[in-house]
XYZ file of C-alpha atoms in Angstrom:
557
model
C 21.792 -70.424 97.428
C 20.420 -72.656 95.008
C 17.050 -72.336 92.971
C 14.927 -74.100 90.222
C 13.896 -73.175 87.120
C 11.266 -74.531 84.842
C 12.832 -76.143 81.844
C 10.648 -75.611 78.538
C 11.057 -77.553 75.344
C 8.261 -76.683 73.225
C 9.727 -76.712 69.956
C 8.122 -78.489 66.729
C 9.914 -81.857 65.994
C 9.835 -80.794 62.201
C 12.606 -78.209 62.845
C 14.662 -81.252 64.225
C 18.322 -81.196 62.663
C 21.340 -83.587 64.060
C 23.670 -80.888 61.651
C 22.496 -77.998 64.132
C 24.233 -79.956 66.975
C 24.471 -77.736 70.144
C 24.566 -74.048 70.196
C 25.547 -71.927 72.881
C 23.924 -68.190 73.570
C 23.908 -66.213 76.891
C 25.467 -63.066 78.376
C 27.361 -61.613 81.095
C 27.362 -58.332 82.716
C 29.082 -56.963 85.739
C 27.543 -54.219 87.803
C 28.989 -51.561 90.044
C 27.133 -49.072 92.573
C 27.615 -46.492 94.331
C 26.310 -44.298 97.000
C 26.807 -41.687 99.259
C 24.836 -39.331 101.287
C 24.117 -37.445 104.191
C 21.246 -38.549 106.249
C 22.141 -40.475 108.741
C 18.708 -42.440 108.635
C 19.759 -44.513 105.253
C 21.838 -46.746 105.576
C 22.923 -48.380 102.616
C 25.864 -49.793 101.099
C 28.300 -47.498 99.880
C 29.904 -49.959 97.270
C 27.985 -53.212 95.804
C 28.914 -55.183 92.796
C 26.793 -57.540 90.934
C 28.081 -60.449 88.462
C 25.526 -62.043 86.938
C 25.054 -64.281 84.072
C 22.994 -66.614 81.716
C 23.807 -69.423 78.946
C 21.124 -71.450 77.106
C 22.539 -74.567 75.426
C 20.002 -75.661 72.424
C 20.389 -79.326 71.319
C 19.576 -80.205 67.341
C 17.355 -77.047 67.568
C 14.525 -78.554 69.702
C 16.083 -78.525 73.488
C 16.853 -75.434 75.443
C 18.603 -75.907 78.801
C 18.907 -72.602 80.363
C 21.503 -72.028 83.646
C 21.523 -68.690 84.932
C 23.739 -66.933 88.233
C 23.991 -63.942 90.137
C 27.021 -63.098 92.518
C 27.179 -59.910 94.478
C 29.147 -58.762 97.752
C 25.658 -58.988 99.387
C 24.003 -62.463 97.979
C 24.589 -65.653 95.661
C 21.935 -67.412 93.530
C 22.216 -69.912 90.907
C 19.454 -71.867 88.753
C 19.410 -74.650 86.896
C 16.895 -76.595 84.892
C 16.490 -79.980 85.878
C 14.555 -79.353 88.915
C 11.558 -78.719 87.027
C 11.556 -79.952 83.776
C 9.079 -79.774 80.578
C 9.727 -81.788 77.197
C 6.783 -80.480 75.278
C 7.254 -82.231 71.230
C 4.996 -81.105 68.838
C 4.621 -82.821 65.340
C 1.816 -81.610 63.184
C -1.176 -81.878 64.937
C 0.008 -83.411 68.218
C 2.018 -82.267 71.385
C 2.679 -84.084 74.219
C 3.606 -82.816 77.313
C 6.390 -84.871 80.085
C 7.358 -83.308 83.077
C 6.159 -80.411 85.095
C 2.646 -79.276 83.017
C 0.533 -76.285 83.155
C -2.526 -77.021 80.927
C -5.918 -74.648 81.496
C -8.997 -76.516 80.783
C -11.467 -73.695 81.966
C -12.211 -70.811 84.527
C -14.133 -73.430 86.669
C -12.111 -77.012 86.057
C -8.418 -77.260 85.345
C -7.642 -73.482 85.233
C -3.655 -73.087 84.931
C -2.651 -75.862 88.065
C 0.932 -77.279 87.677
C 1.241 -80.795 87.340
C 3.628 -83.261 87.352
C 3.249 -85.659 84.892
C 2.103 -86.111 81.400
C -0.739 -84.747 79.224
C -1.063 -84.027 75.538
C -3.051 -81.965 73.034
C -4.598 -83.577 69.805
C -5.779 -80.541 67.030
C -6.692 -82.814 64.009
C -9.252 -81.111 61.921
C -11.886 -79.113 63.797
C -11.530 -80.873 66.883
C -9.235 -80.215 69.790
C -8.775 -83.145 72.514
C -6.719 -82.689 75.526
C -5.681 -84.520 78.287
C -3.683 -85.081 81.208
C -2.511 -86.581 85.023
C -0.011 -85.668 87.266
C 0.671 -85.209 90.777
C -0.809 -81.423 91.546
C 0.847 -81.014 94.740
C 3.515 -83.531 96.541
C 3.481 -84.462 100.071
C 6.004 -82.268 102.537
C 6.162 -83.625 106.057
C 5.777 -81.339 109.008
C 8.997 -80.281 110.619
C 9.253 -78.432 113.680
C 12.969 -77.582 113.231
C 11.909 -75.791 109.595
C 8.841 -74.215 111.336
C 6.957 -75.130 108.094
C 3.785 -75.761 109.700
C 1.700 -73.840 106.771
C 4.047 -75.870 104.008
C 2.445 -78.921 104.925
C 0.711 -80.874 102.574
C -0.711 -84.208 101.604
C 0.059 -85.609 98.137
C -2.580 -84.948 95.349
C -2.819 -86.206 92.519
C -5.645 -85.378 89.512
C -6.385 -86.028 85.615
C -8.700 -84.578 82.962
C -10.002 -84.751 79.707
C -10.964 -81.901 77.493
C -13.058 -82.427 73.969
C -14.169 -80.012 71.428
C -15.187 -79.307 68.178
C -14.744 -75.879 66.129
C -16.623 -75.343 62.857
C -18.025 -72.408 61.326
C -19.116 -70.392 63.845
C -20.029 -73.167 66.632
C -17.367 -73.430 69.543
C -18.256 -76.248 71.648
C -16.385 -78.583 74.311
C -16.591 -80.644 76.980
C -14.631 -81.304 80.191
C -13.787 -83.808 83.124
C -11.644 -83.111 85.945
C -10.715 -85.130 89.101
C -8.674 -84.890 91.707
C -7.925 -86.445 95.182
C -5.465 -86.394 98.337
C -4.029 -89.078 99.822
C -4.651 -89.517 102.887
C -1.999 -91.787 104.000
C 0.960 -90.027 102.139
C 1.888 -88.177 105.129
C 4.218 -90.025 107.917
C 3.947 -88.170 111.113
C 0.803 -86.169 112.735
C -0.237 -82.704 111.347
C -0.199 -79.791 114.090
C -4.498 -78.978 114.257
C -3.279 -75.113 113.745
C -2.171 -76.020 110.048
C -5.526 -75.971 109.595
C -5.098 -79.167 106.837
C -7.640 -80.932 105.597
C -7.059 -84.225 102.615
C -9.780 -82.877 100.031
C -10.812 -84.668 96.893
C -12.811 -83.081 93.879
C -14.463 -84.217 90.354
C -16.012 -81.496 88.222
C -17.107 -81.651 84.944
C -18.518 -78.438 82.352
C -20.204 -78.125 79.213
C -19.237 -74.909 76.854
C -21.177 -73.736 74.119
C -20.621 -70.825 71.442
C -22.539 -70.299 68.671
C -22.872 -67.669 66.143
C -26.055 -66.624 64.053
C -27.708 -64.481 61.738
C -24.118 -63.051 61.107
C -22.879 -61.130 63.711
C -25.317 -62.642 66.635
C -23.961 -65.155 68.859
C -24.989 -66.819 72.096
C -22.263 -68.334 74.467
C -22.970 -70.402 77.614
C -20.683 -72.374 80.486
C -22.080 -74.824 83.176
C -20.130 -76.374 85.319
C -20.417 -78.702 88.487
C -18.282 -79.662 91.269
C -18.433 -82.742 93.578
C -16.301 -81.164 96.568
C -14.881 -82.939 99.763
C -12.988 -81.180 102.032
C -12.388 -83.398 104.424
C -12.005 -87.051 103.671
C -10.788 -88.271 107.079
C -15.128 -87.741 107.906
C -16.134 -89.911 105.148
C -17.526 -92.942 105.978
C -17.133 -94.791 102.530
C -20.639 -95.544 101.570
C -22.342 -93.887 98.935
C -25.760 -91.901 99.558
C -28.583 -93.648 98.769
C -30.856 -91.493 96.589
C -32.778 -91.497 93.605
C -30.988 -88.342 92.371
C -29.646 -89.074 89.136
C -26.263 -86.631 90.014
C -26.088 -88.843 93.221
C -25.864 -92.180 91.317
C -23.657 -90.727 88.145
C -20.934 -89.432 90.737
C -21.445 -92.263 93.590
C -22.011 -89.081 95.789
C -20.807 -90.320 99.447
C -21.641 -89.052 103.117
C -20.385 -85.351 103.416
C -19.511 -84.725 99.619
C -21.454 -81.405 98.285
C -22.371 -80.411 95.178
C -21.600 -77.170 93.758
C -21.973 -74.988 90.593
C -21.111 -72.175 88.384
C -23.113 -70.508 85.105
C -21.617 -68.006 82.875
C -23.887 -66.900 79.997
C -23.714 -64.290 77.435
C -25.731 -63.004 74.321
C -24.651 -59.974 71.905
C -24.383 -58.638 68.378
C -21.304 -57.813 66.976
C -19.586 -55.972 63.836
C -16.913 -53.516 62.723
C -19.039 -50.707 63.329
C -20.807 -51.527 66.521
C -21.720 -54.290 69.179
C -23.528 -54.660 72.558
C -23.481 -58.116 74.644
C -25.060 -59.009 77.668
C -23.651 -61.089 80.247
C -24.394 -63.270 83.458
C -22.621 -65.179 85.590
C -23.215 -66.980 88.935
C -21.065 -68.870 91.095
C -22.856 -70.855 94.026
C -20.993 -70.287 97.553
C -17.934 -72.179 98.504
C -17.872 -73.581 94.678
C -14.373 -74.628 94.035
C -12.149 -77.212 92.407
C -8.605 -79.173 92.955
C -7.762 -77.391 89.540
C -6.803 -73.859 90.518
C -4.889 -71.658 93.124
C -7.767 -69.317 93.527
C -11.504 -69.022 92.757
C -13.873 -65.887 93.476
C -17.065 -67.684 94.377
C -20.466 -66.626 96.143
C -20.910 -64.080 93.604
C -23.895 -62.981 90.830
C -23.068 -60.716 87.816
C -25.511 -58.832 85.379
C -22.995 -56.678 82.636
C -24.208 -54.616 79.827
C -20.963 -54.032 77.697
C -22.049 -51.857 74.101
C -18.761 -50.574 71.712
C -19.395 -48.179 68.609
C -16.770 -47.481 66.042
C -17.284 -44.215 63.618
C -14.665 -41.898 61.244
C -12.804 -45.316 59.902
C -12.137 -46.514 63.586
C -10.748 -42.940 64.598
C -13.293 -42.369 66.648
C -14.613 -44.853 69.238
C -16.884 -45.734 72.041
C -16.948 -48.120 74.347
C -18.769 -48.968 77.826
C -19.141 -51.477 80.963
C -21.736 -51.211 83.051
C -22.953 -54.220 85.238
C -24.444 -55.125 88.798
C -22.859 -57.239 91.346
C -24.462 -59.593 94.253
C -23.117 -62.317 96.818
C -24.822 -63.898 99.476
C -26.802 -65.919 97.552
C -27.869 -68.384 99.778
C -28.695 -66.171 102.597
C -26.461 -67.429 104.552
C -23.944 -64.897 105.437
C -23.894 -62.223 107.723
C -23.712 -59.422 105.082
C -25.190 -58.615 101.834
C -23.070 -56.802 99.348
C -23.652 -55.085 96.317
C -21.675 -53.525 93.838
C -22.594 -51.176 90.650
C -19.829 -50.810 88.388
C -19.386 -48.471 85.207
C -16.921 -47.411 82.693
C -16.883 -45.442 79.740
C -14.181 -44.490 76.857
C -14.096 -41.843 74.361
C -10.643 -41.905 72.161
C -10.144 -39.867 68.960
C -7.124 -40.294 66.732
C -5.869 -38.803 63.461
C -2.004 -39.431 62.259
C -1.288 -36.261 64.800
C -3.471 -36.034 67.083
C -4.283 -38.273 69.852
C -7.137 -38.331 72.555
C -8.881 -40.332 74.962
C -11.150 -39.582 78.037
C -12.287 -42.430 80.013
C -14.688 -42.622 83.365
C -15.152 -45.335 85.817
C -17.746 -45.806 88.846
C -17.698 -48.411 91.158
C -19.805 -47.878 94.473
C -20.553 -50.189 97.064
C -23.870 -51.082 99.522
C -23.128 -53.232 102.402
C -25.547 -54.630 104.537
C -24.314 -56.380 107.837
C -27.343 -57.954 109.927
C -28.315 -58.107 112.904
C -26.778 -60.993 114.410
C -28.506 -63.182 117.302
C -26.624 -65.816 119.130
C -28.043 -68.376 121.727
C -27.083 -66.555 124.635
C -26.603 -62.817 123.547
C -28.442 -60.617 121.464
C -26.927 -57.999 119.876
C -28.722 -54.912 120.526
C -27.050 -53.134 117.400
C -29.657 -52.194 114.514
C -28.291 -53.402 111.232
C -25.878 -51.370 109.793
C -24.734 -50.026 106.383
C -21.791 -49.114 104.227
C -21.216 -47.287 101.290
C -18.136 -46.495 99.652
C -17.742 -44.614 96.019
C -14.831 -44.845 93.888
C -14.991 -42.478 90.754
C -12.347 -41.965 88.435
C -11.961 -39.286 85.303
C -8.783 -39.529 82.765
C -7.700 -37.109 79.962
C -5.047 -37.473 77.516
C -4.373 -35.159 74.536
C -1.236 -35.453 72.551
C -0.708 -33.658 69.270
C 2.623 -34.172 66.929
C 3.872 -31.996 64.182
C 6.827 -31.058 62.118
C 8.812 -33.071 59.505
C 10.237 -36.284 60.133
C 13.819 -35.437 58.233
C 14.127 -32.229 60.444
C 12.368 -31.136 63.234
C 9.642 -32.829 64.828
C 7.943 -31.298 67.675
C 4.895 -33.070 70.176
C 2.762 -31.828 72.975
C 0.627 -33.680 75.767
C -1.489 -32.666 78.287
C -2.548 -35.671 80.990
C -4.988 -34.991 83.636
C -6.803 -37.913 86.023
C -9.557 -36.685 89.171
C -10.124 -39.840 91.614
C -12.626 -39.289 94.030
C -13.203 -41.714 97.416
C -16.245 -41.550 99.370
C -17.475 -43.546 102.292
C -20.510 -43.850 105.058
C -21.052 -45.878 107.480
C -24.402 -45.265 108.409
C -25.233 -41.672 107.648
C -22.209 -41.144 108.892
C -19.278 -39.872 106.623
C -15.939 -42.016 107.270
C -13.771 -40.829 105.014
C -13.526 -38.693 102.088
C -10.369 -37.766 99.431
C -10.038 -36.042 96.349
C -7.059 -36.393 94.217
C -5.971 -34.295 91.261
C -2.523 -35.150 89.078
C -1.592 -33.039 85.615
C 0.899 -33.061 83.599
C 2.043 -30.371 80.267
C 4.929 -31.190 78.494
C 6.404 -30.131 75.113
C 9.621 -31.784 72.989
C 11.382 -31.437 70.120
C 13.364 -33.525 68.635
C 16.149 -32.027 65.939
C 16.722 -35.774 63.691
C 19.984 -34.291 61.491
C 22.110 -34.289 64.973
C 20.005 -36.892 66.797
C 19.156 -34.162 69.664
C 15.691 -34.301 71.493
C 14.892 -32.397 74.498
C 11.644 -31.850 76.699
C 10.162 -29.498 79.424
C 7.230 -30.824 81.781
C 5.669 -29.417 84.639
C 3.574 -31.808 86.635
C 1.394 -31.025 89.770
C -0.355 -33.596 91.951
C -2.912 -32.410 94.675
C -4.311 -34.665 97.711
C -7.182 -33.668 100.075
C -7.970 -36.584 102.345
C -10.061 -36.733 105.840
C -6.774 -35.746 108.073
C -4.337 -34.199 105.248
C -3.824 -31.738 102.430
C -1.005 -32.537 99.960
C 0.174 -30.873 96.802
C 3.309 -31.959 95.233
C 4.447 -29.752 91.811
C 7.244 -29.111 89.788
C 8.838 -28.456 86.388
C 11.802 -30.478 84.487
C 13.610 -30.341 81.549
C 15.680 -33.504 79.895
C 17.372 -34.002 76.993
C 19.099 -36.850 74.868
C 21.883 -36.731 72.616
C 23.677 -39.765 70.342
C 26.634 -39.753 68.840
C 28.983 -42.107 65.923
C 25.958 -43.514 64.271
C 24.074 -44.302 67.434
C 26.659 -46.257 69.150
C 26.851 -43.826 71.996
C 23.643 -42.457 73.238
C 23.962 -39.706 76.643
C 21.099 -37.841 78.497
C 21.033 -35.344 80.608
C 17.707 -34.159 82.906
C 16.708 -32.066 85.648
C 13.565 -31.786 87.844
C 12.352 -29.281 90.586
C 9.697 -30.470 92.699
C 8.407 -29.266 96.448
C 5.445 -30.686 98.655
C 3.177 -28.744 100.500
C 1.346 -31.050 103.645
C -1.387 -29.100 105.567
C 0.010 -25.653 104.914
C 3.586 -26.524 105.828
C 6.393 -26.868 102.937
C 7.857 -30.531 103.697
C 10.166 -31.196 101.151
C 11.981 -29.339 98.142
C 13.909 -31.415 95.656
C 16.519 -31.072 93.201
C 17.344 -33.854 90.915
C 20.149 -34.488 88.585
C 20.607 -37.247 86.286
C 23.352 -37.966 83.476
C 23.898 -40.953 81.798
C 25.552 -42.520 78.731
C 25.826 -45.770 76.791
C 28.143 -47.059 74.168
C 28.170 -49.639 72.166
C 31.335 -51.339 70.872
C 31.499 -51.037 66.866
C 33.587 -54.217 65.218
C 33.720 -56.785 67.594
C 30.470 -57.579 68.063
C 29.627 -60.308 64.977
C 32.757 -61.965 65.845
C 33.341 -61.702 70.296
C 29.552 -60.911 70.977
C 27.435 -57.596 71.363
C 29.781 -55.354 74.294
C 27.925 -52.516 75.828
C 29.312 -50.403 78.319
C 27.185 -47.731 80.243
C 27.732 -44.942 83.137
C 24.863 -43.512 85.031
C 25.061 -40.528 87.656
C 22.305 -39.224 89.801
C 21.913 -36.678 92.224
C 19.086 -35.740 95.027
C 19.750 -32.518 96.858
C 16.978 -31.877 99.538
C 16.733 -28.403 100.483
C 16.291 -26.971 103.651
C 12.624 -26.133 104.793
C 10.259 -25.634 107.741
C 10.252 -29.211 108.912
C 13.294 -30.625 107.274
C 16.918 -30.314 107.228
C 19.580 -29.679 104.120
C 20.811 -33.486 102.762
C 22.006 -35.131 99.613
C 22.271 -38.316 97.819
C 24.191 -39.751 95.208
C 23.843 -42.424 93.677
C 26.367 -44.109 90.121
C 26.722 -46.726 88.272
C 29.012 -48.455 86.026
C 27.924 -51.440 84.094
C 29.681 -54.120 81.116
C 27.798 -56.573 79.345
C 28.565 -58.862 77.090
C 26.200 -61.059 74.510
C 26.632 -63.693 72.578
């Protein structure tokens, strides 16, 4: 099995040296498992080994060609780097970009889409100009013997230009995007269930941040999309219309505009800050320039911090109202209320943080009427809660030549409530904590812990609670070139009343690294783990074990 990798050479043509020549770094390890065990519903090798390895040759300090491979008694792979290659110079204030590019103009233009082709990036001064085109997606032919009937695609290709200017507080930029599909890079007929339409797209957005008065700022985004998802319907001639977007874009028969908005206005400062923020993205808005867009969608967020005690202490909040259907359109109305809040306290030993999160949801699905049925069904509604409550407290003390000691205490609550109606759907509570205390003895480089953890469910059709204690420890040896640790955990779960499972886990493993060799052969690590799983007999389940080792050698160089 063969795969690609993505060749990057990004380095700054100033560090260019012929004398470096070509260096050579990588590693190699070899990997051995095994397993045995007693249930006769796992099945699972009882012996695999893994070789796998990586080298990186680096060319007058600027080029990196990395090759990497993986050989097991299961699976092969190897990559190399000339499928997909990137030679990204750099030299003061340009960089230029050849091969495979990934450039992100905004949220709502070119946002992360690989291309390939060329672009560049020009930082003189306080402005930054940027720019590229490339072929966004290439053209795979259907194949029924490959049953790649959703890998189809036409060939696409797109370019954009991105201006702005940076100075003293103002933030400010411009961009153009376009992209199109051609229609006639495909051979043979596309299957009508591979639902594949050519599409073509220009958008263009305006960005604006500017600060005032200090610590005020305002910062705005407005962008707009000509989108056309089907070009095979167009009939060539442009709309005439007195619109001035119509005649700037040469808007033709079933091309659509579309937009997005994304405002904000706040105060901020070391000791405290509030902004306010809106956003709205107009149904089906979308663009050529991204793998995914959340669209149909209006946002009001309130988002305040406060920090007190030196920064020790701090506050900070999201609250904020969500809304789609904005054109009325569609055949439910949702709308989401979301809040958070954290608290966090911290002194050099002591550490604490309690945070809270809401998010509820109102759906509204209509009444729907259709030309020869009506649906006698009232309109109908939905509500679903999610609340959330976490706890952390960790204190440290002792003396950092001798013995150190730390305890923590972690506690979460989720809660999940839905209606349908006034009907209750579902409902589930869950609870998780966790005490644990360590020391940690630094003369002899011995640490060792104790937890107990518990974790209680109650849903609509079950009642779980999972709990336990453990202990581990962790010893090294020869100054630190062998490292071992030892642990143990208890745990059992409890479903509905009926003990399900009881576990015993044992772990041991160790480490060494090779002292002598390593400036001269490479860094050699060799490393032994051993666990075992003994379930114990209970009402519902029968006695079993598991084991599972491994032994592993690396090499670096």
């Amino acid at each position: 099995m063969v795969q690609s990798v993505l060749l990057v050479v990004g380095q700054d043509l100033e560090q260019f040296d012929v004398k470096k020549g070509l260096k050579v770094s990588g590693g190699l390890n070899f990997n051995n498992t095994f397993y045995s065990g007693s249930d006769s519903l796992i099945h699972r090798e009882p012996y695999v080994y893994t070789l796998s390895g990586n080298l990186n040759l680096n060319l007058f300090g600027i080029i990196d060609a990395p090759f990497s491979f993986a050989l097991s008694n299961t699976s092969k792979t190897y990559t190399q780097p000339f499928n997909r290659f990137q030679f990204a110079p750099k030299y003061k204030w340009v960089k230029l970009y050849v091969g495979t590019t990934n450039m992100n103009f905004s949220q709502y233009t070119l946002a992360g889409h690989d291309a390939r082709g060329v672009g560049v990036e020009l930082t003189p001064g306080h402005w930054n100009i940027s720019a590229m085109y490339g072929r966004l997606k290439k053209a795979v032919e259907y194949s029924p013997q490959d049953s790649n009937i959703y890998d189809v695609a036409y060939k696409r290709m797109g370019y954009g230009v991105k201006v702005g200017y940076n100075n003293k507080g103002t933030d400010v930029n411009v961009i153009f995007f376009s992209a199109k599909d051609d229609v006639n890079s495909l051979e043979y007929t596309v299957p009508a269930e591979s639902d594949l339409h050519p599409q073509k797209n220009t958008a263009v957005s305006a960005y604006l941040r500017q600060k005032f008065l200090k610590h005020f700022f305002v910062q705005g985004e407005y962008a707009l999309s000509l989108y056309n998802s089907e070009l095979r319907a167009s009939n060539g001639e442009k709309i005439k219309s007195s619109n001035l977007l119509d005649k700037v874009f040469g808007r033709k028969g079933n091309d659509r505009f579309v937009d997005a908005l994304n405002a904000s206005i706040g105060y901020e400062s070391e000791l405290w800050g509030l902004s306010f923020c809106y956003e709205r993205v107009a149904p089906d808005y979308q663009t050529l320039g991204g793998y995914y867009f959340t669209n149909d969608i209006e946002t009001f967020t309130l988002a305040p911090y406060l920090h007190l005690i030196d920064g020790r202490l701090n506050f900070s909040g999201k609250f904020g109202i969500e809304n789609n259907n904005l054109n009325d359109l569609s055949a439910d109305d949702t709308r989401r209320v979301v809040g958070s809040a954290n608290v966090s306290f911290t002194t050099k030993k002591l550490t604490t943080s309690l945070s809270y999160s809401n998010f509820s949801t109102y759906t509204r699905y209509k009444k729907t009427a259709y030309p020869y049925y009506v649906d006698d069904l009232d309109s109908l509604n939905f509500y679903q809660i999610n609340q959330s409550l976490n706890a952390v407290v960790a204190y440290n003390f002792g003396k950092d030549t001798t013995l150190r000691h730390n305890i923590s205490l972690i506690g979460s609550y989720q809660l999940g409530n839905s209606k349908t109606g006034d009907i209750r759907t579902s409902v589930s509570d869950i609870v998780y904590g966790s005490l644990s205390y360590g020391q940690s003895y630094m003369p002899i480089n011995l640490s060792c812990s104790a937890f107990f953890s518990i974790n209680y469910a109650n849903a609509t059709l079950f009642e779980s609670l999972y709990y336990g204690p453990g202990l581990s420890c962790s010893k090294s040896f020869f100054n630190n070139h062998l490292t071992t640790g030892l642990s143990f955990a208890y745990n059992e779960n409890i479903l509905n009343d009926s003990k399900t499972n009881s576990l015993l886990n044992t772990s041991l493993n160790a480490s060494y690294l090779f002292h002598g060799i390593n400036e001269k052969f490479g860094r050699h690590t060799i490393s032994a783990s051993a666990a075992l799983t003994n379930r114990l007999k209970t009402e519902l389940t029968k006695q079993n074990y598991e084991f599972l080792a491994t032994i592993k050698y690396g090499v670096s160089f």
